Every structure is written in C-alpha cells, then in structure tokens.
Short mmCIF file of C-alpha atoms and ligand atoms in Angstrom, two decimals:
data_model
loop_
_atom_site.label_atom_id
_atom_site.label_comp_id
_atom_site.label_asym_id
_atom_site.label_seq_id
_atom_site.Cartn_x
_atom_site.Cartn_y
_atom_site.Cartn_z
CA MET A 1 80.96 56.63 -28.61
CA LYS A 2 84.30 55.94 -30.29
CA GLN A 3 86.39 57.86 -27.78
CA GLU A 4 89.73 56.58 -26.59
CA ILE A 5 90.02 56.05 -22.86
CA ALA A 6 93.17 57.79 -21.64
CA PHE A 7 95.35 56.18 -18.98
CA ILE A 8 97.17 58.26 -16.39
CA LYS A 9 99.64 56.11 -14.50
CA ARG A 10 100.26 56.47 -10.81
CA GLU A 11 103.71 56.47 -9.30
CA GLU A 12 103.15 54.08 -6.45
CA LEU A 13 100.58 51.36 -6.01
CA LYS A 14 98.81 50.83 -2.71
CA GLU A 15 99.38 47.82 -0.53
CA LYS A 16 96.57 45.28 -1.01
CA PRO A 17 94.52 44.54 2.10
CA ASP A 18 94.29 41.11 3.64
CA THR A 19 91.35 39.13 2.18
CA ALA A 20 90.14 38.21 5.66
CA SER A 21 89.84 41.86 6.77
CA LEU A 22 88.08 43.26 3.68
CA GLY A 23 84.65 44.00 5.12
CA PHE A 24 82.59 46.31 2.91
CA GLY A 25 83.45 49.76 1.56
CA LYS A 26 86.71 50.09 3.48
CA TYR A 27 89.31 49.85 0.73
CA TYR A 28 89.52 51.39 -2.74
CA SER A 29 91.74 50.31 -5.60
CA ASP A 30 94.56 52.27 -7.25
CA TYR A 31 92.61 53.67 -10.18
CA MET A 32 89.20 55.09 -11.00
CA PHE A 33 87.36 55.93 -14.21
CA VAL A 34 86.35 59.55 -14.74
CA MET A 35 84.44 61.32 -17.51
CA ASP A 36 83.07 64.87 -17.65
CA TYR A 37 80.00 66.41 -19.20
CA HIS A 38 79.38 69.89 -20.47
CA SER A 39 76.16 70.79 -22.27
CA GLN A 40 78.29 72.23 -25.08
CA ASN A 41 80.31 69.10 -25.80
CA GLY A 42 78.46 66.18 -24.24
CA TRP A 43 80.42 63.54 -22.31
CA TYR A 44 84.14 64.03 -22.88
CA ASP A 45 87.64 63.19 -21.68
CA PRO A 46 87.11 59.59 -20.50
CA ARG A 47 90.12 58.46 -18.48
CA ILE A 48 91.44 55.88 -16.08
CA THR A 49 93.30 57.90 -13.53
CA PRO A 50 94.82 57.43 -10.06
CA TYR A 51 92.21 57.15 -7.28
CA GLU A 52 92.40 60.48 -5.48
CA PRO A 53 90.24 63.16 -3.82
CA LEU A 54 88.21 65.53 -6.00
CA THR A 55 88.23 69.30 -5.87
CA LEU A 56 84.82 70.93 -6.18
CA ASP A 57 83.58 74.48 -5.94
CA PRO A 58 81.46 75.10 -2.81
CA ALA A 59 78.70 76.28 -5.14
CA ALA A 60 78.79 73.03 -7.14
CA MET A 61 75.10 72.35 -7.69
CA VAL A 62 75.16 68.81 -6.30
CA PHE A 63 75.68 70.11 -2.76
CA HIS A 64 72.57 72.25 -2.95
CA TYR A 65 70.11 70.55 -5.27
CA GLY A 66 71.19 66.95 -5.08
CA GLN A 67 71.45 65.70 -8.65
CA ALA A 68 73.36 62.56 -7.67
CA ILE A 69 72.76 59.00 -8.80
CA PHE A 70 74.67 55.73 -8.54
CA GLU A 71 74.80 52.04 -9.34
CA GLY A 72 76.11 49.02 -7.46
CA MET A 73 77.43 45.87 -9.08
CA LYS A 74 80.15 43.29 -8.54
CA ALA A 75 82.99 41.50 -10.35
CA TYR A 76 83.77 37.95 -9.28
CA LYS A 77 86.87 35.82 -9.63
CA ALA A 78 85.47 32.69 -11.23
CA ALA A 79 86.55 29.12 -10.59
CA ASP A 80 88.74 29.23 -13.74
CA GLU A 81 90.42 32.50 -12.58
CA SER A 82 88.57 34.60 -15.15
CA ILE A 83 86.71 37.70 -13.96
CA GLN A 84 82.95 37.77 -14.38
CA LEU A 85 80.28 40.44 -14.18
CA PHE A 86 76.64 39.61 -13.45
CA ARG A 87 74.06 41.13 -15.84
CA PRO A 88 75.98 44.45 -16.05
CA GLU A 89 73.82 45.69 -18.94
CA LYS A 90 70.91 45.90 -16.47
CA ASN A 91 72.93 48.27 -14.27
CA MET A 92 73.85 50.43 -17.29
CA LYS A 93 70.21 50.64 -18.28
CA ARG A 94 69.12 51.50 -14.74
CA LEU A 95 71.82 54.16 -14.52
CA ASN A 96 70.25 55.84 -17.53
CA ASP A 97 66.77 55.48 -16.00
CA SER A 98 68.11 57.24 -12.90
CA CYS A 99 69.70 59.94 -15.11
CA ASP A 100 66.41 60.46 -16.87
CA ARG A 101 64.44 60.94 -13.66
CA LEU A 102 67.00 63.41 -12.25
CA CYS A 103 67.41 65.36 -15.54
CA ILE A 104 71.01 64.20 -15.88
CA PRO A 105 72.21 63.64 -19.48
CA GLN A 106 72.16 60.05 -20.75
CA ILE A 107 75.34 58.04 -21.04
CA ASP A 108 76.32 55.61 -23.81
CA GLU A 109 75.65 52.29 -22.05
CA ASP A 110 77.96 50.20 -24.25
CA PHE A 111 80.76 52.69 -23.86
CA LEU A 112 80.46 52.85 -20.08
CA LEU A 113 80.40 49.06 -19.80
CA ARG A 114 83.53 48.92 -21.96
CA ALA A 115 85.18 51.52 -19.70
CA ILE A 116 84.24 49.52 -16.60
CA LYS A 117 85.70 46.36 -18.10
CA GLN A 118 88.88 48.21 -18.96
CA LEU A 119 89.10 49.61 -15.42
CA ILE A 120 88.64 46.12 -13.97
CA LEU A 121 91.30 44.71 -16.28
CA THR A 122 93.67 47.44 -15.11
CA GLU A 123 92.79 46.50 -11.52
CA LYS A 124 92.49 42.74 -11.97
CA ASP A 125 94.82 42.12 -9.01
CA TRP A 126 92.21 43.85 -6.82
CA VAL A 127 89.54 41.21 -7.50
CA PRO A 128 89.71 39.07 -4.36
CA ASP A 129 89.29 35.33 -4.68
CA GLY A 130 88.33 34.14 -1.20
CA GLU A 131 84.98 32.44 -0.63
CA GLY A 132 82.17 35.00 -0.86
CA THR A 133 84.45 37.90 -1.83
CA SER A 134 84.08 40.19 -4.83
CA LEU A 135 85.14 43.52 -6.28
CA TYR A 136 82.32 45.98 -5.65
CA ILE A 137 81.85 48.45 -8.52
CA ARG A 138 80.32 51.84 -7.82
CA PRO A 139 79.52 54.02 -10.87
CA PHE A 140 78.05 57.42 -9.96
CA ILE A 141 77.19 60.75 -11.53
CA PHE A 142 76.68 64.16 -9.93
CA SER A 143 76.29 67.78 -10.99
CA THR A 144 79.40 69.96 -10.82
CA GLU A 145 78.32 73.27 -12.33
CA THR A 146 78.98 76.29 -10.12
CA TYR A 147 75.61 77.96 -9.77
CA LEU A 148 72.95 78.64 -7.14
CA GLY A 149 69.51 78.28 -8.63
CA VAL A 150 67.21 75.33 -9.08
CA ARG A 151 67.47 73.89 -12.59
CA PRO A 152 69.26 70.92 -14.17
CA ALA A 153 73.00 71.58 -14.21
CA ASN A 154 75.01 72.00 -17.41
CA GLN A 155 78.05 70.17 -16.07
CA TYR A 156 78.48 66.72 -14.50
CA LYS A 157 81.09 64.17 -13.54
CA LEU A 158 80.78 60.41 -13.91
CA LEU A 159 83.13 58.25 -11.85
CA VAL A 160 83.58 54.55 -11.31
CA ILE A 161 85.40 53.42 -8.18
CA LEU A 162 86.25 49.87 -7.10
CA SER A 163 86.23 48.39 -3.61
CA PRO A 164 87.30 44.83 -2.80
CA SER A 165 84.71 43.40 -0.43
CA GLY A 166 84.53 40.45 1.90
CA ALA A 167 81.90 37.78 2.38
CA TYR A 168 78.64 39.40 3.47
CA TYR A 169 77.97 36.52 5.79
CA GLY A 170 80.51 34.22 7.35
CA ASP A 171 80.19 30.55 6.41
CA GLN A 172 76.44 30.58 6.65
CA LEU A 173 73.54 32.79 5.63
CA SER A 174 72.26 34.25 8.86
CA PRO A 175 68.66 35.43 9.20
CA VAL A 176 68.17 39.10 10.12
CA LYS A 177 65.60 40.84 12.30
CA ILE A 178 63.52 43.45 10.52
CA TYR A 179 61.52 46.40 11.78
CA VAL A 180 58.33 47.31 9.92
CA GLU A 181 58.34 51.12 9.69
CA GLU A 182 55.03 52.92 10.31
CA GLN A 183 56.12 56.50 10.97
CA TYR A 184 58.52 57.34 8.13
CA VAL A 185 58.22 56.51 4.44
CA ARG A 186 60.94 55.79 1.88
CA ALA A 187 59.36 56.73 -1.42
CA VAL A 188 56.13 57.84 -3.00
CA ILE A 189 54.59 56.97 -6.35
CA GLY A 190 55.54 59.74 -8.73
CA GLY A 191 58.71 60.40 -6.73
CA VAL A 192 62.20 58.96 -7.10
CA GLY A 193 61.98 55.64 -5.23
CA HIS A 194 62.36 53.60 -8.42
CA VAL A 195 65.81 55.04 -9.18
CA LYS A 196 69.10 55.04 -7.31
CA THR A 197 69.47 58.65 -6.27
CA ALA A 198 71.46 59.70 -3.20
CA GLY A 199 68.55 61.51 -1.53
CA ASN A 200 66.59 58.28 -1.12
CA TYR A 201 69.25 56.97 1.23
CA ALA A 202 69.55 60.24 3.15
CA ALA A 203 65.79 60.10 3.67
CA SER A 204 65.95 56.55 5.02
CA MET A 205 68.48 57.10 7.78
CA LYS A 206 66.17 58.43 10.46
CA ALA A 207 64.14 55.25 10.38
CA GLN A 208 67.26 53.11 10.19
CA GLU A 209 68.57 54.79 13.34
CA LYS A 210 65.35 53.94 15.12
CA ALA A 211 65.56 50.32 13.98
CA ASP A 212 69.20 50.09 15.10
CA ALA A 213 68.31 51.45 18.52
CA ASN A 214 65.68 48.72 18.87
CA GLY A 215 68.06 45.95 17.83
CA TYR A 216 66.78 45.53 14.27
CA ALA A 217 69.15 45.21 11.33
CA GLN A 218 66.93 46.63 8.60
CA ILE A 219 63.68 48.42 7.83
CA LEU A 220 60.73 46.97 5.99
CA TRP A 221 59.11 49.91 4.21
CA LEU A 222 55.40 50.19 3.63
CA ASP A 223 53.68 52.21 0.91
CA ALA A 224 53.63 55.94 1.61
CA LYS A 225 49.93 56.48 0.98
CA GLU A 226 48.15 53.88 3.07
CA ASN A 227 50.97 52.56 5.24
CA LYS A 228 49.64 49.16 4.36
CA TYR A 229 51.40 47.46 1.44
CA VAL A 230 54.90 46.04 1.68
CA GLU A 231 57.46 47.77 -0.55
CA GLU A 232 61.03 46.69 0.16
CA VAL A 233 63.74 46.24 2.78
CA GLY A 234 66.64 48.68 3.21
CA SER A 235 68.44 48.31 -0.09
CA MET A 236 66.91 44.96 -0.98
CA ASN A 237 63.71 43.75 -2.57
CA ILE A 238 61.57 41.40 -0.50
CA PHE A 239 60.08 37.95 -1.10
CA PHE A 240 57.60 35.89 0.92
CA LYS A 241 57.08 32.16 0.58
CA ILE A 242 53.51 31.45 1.61
CA ASN A 243 52.09 27.95 1.41
CA GLY A 244 54.47 26.83 -1.33
CA GLU A 245 54.07 29.97 -3.45
CA VAL A 246 56.39 32.94 -3.66
CA VAL A 247 55.07 36.50 -3.63
CA THR A 248 57.01 39.74 -4.15
CA PRO A 249 55.59 43.27 -4.36
CA LYS A 250 54.82 44.32 -7.91
CA LEU A 251 56.93 47.21 -9.24
CA ASN A 252 54.75 50.26 -8.82
CA GLY A 253 57.00 53.27 -9.31
CA SER A 254 58.15 53.59 -5.70
CA ILE A 255 60.01 50.27 -5.51
CA LEU A 256 63.56 49.92 -6.85
CA PRO A 257 63.65 47.37 -9.69
CA GLY A 258 66.50 45.18 -8.42
CA VAL A 259 68.64 43.08 -10.74
CA THR A 260 68.69 40.40 -8.04
CA ARG A 261 64.90 40.59 -7.75
CA ASP A 262 64.53 39.98 -11.48
CA SER A 263 67.05 37.11 -11.33
CA VAL A 264 65.20 35.44 -8.44
CA ILE A 265 61.89 35.64 -10.33
CA GLN A 266 63.44 34.16 -13.48
CA LEU A 267 65.09 31.40 -11.50
CA LEU A 268 61.86 30.47 -9.69
CA ARG A 269 60.00 30.31 -13.02
CA HIS A 270 62.80 28.14 -14.43
CA TRP A 271 62.33 25.80 -11.44
CA ASN A 272 58.53 25.77 -11.91
CA ILE A 273 57.97 27.26 -8.48
CA PRO A 274 54.89 29.51 -8.52
CA VAL A 275 55.89 33.17 -8.17
CA ARG A 276 53.60 36.17 -8.26
CA GLU A 277 54.36 39.87 -8.43
CA GLU A 278 51.51 41.59 -6.69
CA LYS A 279 50.50 44.02 -3.98
CA ILE A 280 50.82 42.36 -0.60
CA SER A 281 49.80 44.02 2.66
CA ILE A 282 51.63 43.60 5.93
CA GLU A 283 48.30 42.34 7.36
CA GLU A 284 48.31 39.50 4.80
CA VAL A 285 51.86 38.59 5.80
CA TYR A 286 50.88 38.44 9.47
CA ALA A 287 47.69 36.51 8.65
CA ALA A 288 49.73 33.95 6.69
CA HIS A 289 51.97 33.57 9.72
CA GLU A 290 48.92 33.15 11.94
CA ARG A 291 47.72 30.30 9.68
CA GLY A 292 51.16 28.71 9.84
CA GLU A 293 51.68 29.32 6.10
CA LEU A 294 54.47 31.90 6.16
CA GLU A 295 57.33 29.56 5.34
CA GLU A 296 60.16 31.89 4.36
CA VAL A 297 60.93 35.58 3.99
CA PHE A 298 64.06 36.87 2.29
CA GLY A 299 65.57 40.04 0.88
CA ALA A 300 67.35 40.10 -2.50
CA GLY A 301 70.03 42.58 -3.54
CA THR A 302 73.54 42.73 -4.98
CA ALA A 303 75.30 43.17 -1.62
CA ALA A 304 74.06 40.03 0.16
CA VAL A 305 72.42 38.30 -2.86
CA ILE A 306 69.89 36.63 -0.54
CA SER A 307 69.28 37.74 3.02
CA PRO A 308 66.92 35.50 5.02
CA VAL A 309 64.58 37.25 7.45
CA GLY A 310 64.19 35.57 10.83
CA GLU A 311 61.91 38.03 12.59
CA LEU A 312 59.51 40.88 11.85
CA ASN A 313 58.34 43.55 14.27
CA TRP A 314 55.24 45.48 13.25
CA ASN A 315 53.90 47.81 15.94
CA ASP A 316 55.56 45.68 18.62
CA ASP A 317 53.85 42.57 17.32
CA THR A 318 56.80 40.27 16.72
CA ILE A 319 56.68 37.16 14.56
CA VAL A 320 59.45 34.62 14.14
CA ILE A 321 59.91 33.10 10.69
CA ASN A 322 61.06 29.52 10.23
CA ASP A 323 62.41 29.40 13.77
CA HIS A 324 65.10 32.00 12.92
CA LYS A 325 66.58 29.47 10.51
CA ILE A 326 67.39 29.76 6.81
CA GLY A 327 64.67 28.32 4.63
CA GLN A 328 65.52 25.68 2.05
CA LEU A 329 64.34 27.83 -0.87
CA SER A 330 66.38 30.86 0.30
CA GLN A 331 69.44 28.63 0.52
CA ASP A 332 68.81 27.05 -2.91
CA ILE A 333 68.40 30.43 -4.61
CA TYR A 334 71.52 31.75 -2.91
CA ASP A 335 73.54 28.70 -3.95
CA GLU A 336 72.29 28.87 -7.53
CA ILE A 337 72.88 32.60 -8.10
CA THR A 338 76.30 32.68 -6.40
CA GLY A 339 77.18 29.44 -8.24
CA ILE A 340 76.40 31.13 -11.56
CA GLN A 341 78.29 34.29 -10.56
CA LEU A 342 81.39 32.24 -9.74
CA GLY A 343 81.18 30.08 -12.84
CA LYS A 344 80.62 26.95 -10.75
CA LYS A 345 77.12 26.34 -12.09
CA GLU A 346 75.57 26.25 -15.54
CA ASP A 347 74.35 29.70 -16.68
CA PRO A 348 71.23 28.90 -18.72
CA PHE A 349 70.18 32.57 -18.76
CA ASN A 350 73.48 33.95 -20.10
CA TRP A 351 73.73 36.24 -17.10
CA THR A 352 77.48 36.33 -16.72
CA VAL A 353 79.81 38.47 -18.82
CA ASN A 354 83.49 37.68 -18.99
CA VAL A 355 85.67 40.75 -18.50
CA ALA A 356 88.63 39.35 -20.37
CA ALA A 357 86.66 39.27 -23.63
CA VAL A 358 87.03 43.00 -24.10
CA GLU A 359 87.88 44.69 -27.37
CA VAL A 360 89.40 48.02 -26.57
C1 LIG B 401 70.04 48.70 -5.08
C2 LIG B 401 68.75 48.54 -4.38
C3 LIG B 401 68.04 47.32 -4.41
C4 LIG B 401 68.60 46.06 -5.01
O1 LIG B 401 68.94 46.15 -6.35
P1 LIG B 401 69.99 45.12 -6.98
O2 LIG B 401 70.07 45.54 -8.40
O3 LIG B 401 69.44 43.77 -6.82
O4 LIG B 401 71.26 45.29 -6.23
C5 LIG B 401 66.79 47.28 -3.82
N1 LIG B 401 66.27 48.35 -3.20
C6 LIG B 401 66.94 49.53 -3.13
C7 LIG B 401 66.30 50.69 -2.45
C8 LIG B 401 68.20 49.65 -3.71
O5 LIG B 401 68.86 50.80 -3.60
#
C-alpha cells in the first residue's frame, strides 16, 4: 500500500499525566490513527487525526453482530532514549488472523506497522520513561455498515489509540491467586478463542466476577469439552515448572497464541532449559504439587510480561506455590525479556524494532 498518511493537526494538546499516577488504560494521547474500509474501494483514507469520540449509526453492524477484533502491544523508551517496539510484526500477523476468522478484510501488515510507527513518532512525548512504564498500543477494527442482518459487513473502521501505562507491579513481581474455573468456559475448539475478538472478553466476565468475589485475581480456564486440560489464564498464557522442566499447554485452536508465550519458549530453549508444549490436565498439576515437584507457575502476556502465580483454587482445594514467592526462573525470564525490551540487554533474537528508523 503506497498511500500517504494524512495528518490533521489539533488546536490544543492535552496536559500529560504524572508518570507516578499512570495506572493502565486511564489516559489517551493527543492523536489516533484511523483508516476506513468499503468493499468497493478497500482500505482508504489513512490519517493521523486528533483523538476524539466517534459517531456511529445505531444500526452499525458491530453493535448487533460483533465483528470486532483488537491487538495489544507496547512501545518502550530504551536506555538510549530511542523508542522500541517488541516483535510488532507478530501482532500485525495476528491481527490478520483475527480478521480472517471474523470475516473482516485483511490489512496490509507492513503499511499498518509503518502507520503505527508514524503515530508513535508524532506522539513520542507520550512514551513514559519511568521504571516499568510503556506506551500501550491498541489497534482495533470493527464493522460500521448500517444494516440489520447477519452477514459480514461491507464497511469497517481501523483505529490505533495510544495509552501511557504505569508499572504493572510496583518494585517487585508479586504472585497472584488464581481460581480454576469449572462452571464457565472461555473458548471451544472450532470457535474464536485463538483470536483476539471482543466477544471472548465479554464471555469471560461472569467467571471473573465470581473469582473477584472469592478474592482471586484471575481465572485459570480449562478446556470446554472435558473440563480437564489447562488452557490459559485471563489474558495470559500459562507455564508450569515441574521438577526442573517447563510445560505449557500446546496451541490447540482454543488458546490464544501469545507473543510473550512464544518469546518465553524461545528464551528457555536458548538457555537449554527443557520446555514442552503439551496437553496438561489440572489433575497433573495438583499431582505434581502433591509430589513436591510443582516448583513455579507463571502467566505470560504483554501487559505484565510475567505474572507469578502464588496460589491455585480448584473446587475449593487450594494449593500454595513456592510459598507465595516469586520463583527464580520467573524472575530470570522477566528480567531478560524486559531487559531486551528496554535495550539494556543483548537481543540475540532480533526482537526489538526501533521506531526512529522509519521511512515515511
Ligand atoms: C492477548 C492475550 C494473551 C497474551 O498474548 P500476548 O501476545 O503475549 O500479549 C493470552 N491470552 C489471551 C486470551 C489474550 O487475549
């Protein structure tokens, strides 16, 4: 796509929030990227435009039939003040996989990445540089055609918005308590669990509410058919360290293929630590704990990078992992990946992409 990206300037810039009070998803930058689709002309009119509310027809198809997908990635202020992305081509690819599953037209991955870089360059003062902070990037696409009737829409909007976000944890990784869900399921094989579509998250909230009410931070989902095999946690993939070996559920069509998951696996292989992708039942996890072999459990996802698990509750049978403390491997992986993201550590995998090196 050779299209020019238009720039529509805003009159007044917002006041930047204090780095200490950033939190997550509270603030949005001055500009956003927008592009439209019509079946007659494909994707058109790419533009960087002031961040502002949208106007949509009440019969816009997204409200009724839910063709809505998104991505989540981050830009980091590196040690040398440059701005880095982490494996953004994986997010572009996954966006198209999500489009495909929801019958949304494909995007030009190189073009969108170029647009995202240009948006970040425009908003470079919004990339925070405190410890653990980043600029969260949220690309998303939804159907806009005015029509009531179930079929793929002929019109869509793609937007990219930016939100400066604070450290997920304070100074230290803190282990979370997790509730193993038996009543509700997240995703089925053949369904949409392997892509980032809005409905997956709507469907997860009932269980999350139950977990919250019981004092648990997140849900561990089991497979929808047998309620037996571990799938993933909230919006993270899950890893178990059992007797010196690491196991993570094999991608099966109902698990989201996380970029962080893939990075953790590559890193473990690089370190010669045995790692297997295979079906693992919740019974096996509890049995490993019983034998004293369940050494560490952690989630992996863009938001927290690594999230140690300190406790599991399965049918009111509670087990404590590593004395509610962070395991050494969880800490090492966290340090390595965040070190690479911030340009403080060697990047042997060529994972980082410098935003400044953009040809417009
Ligand atoms: C986004 C997401 C993940 C993690 O993916 P990353 O690419 O590592 O951020 C895992 N599970 C679900 C359900 C997700 O939505």
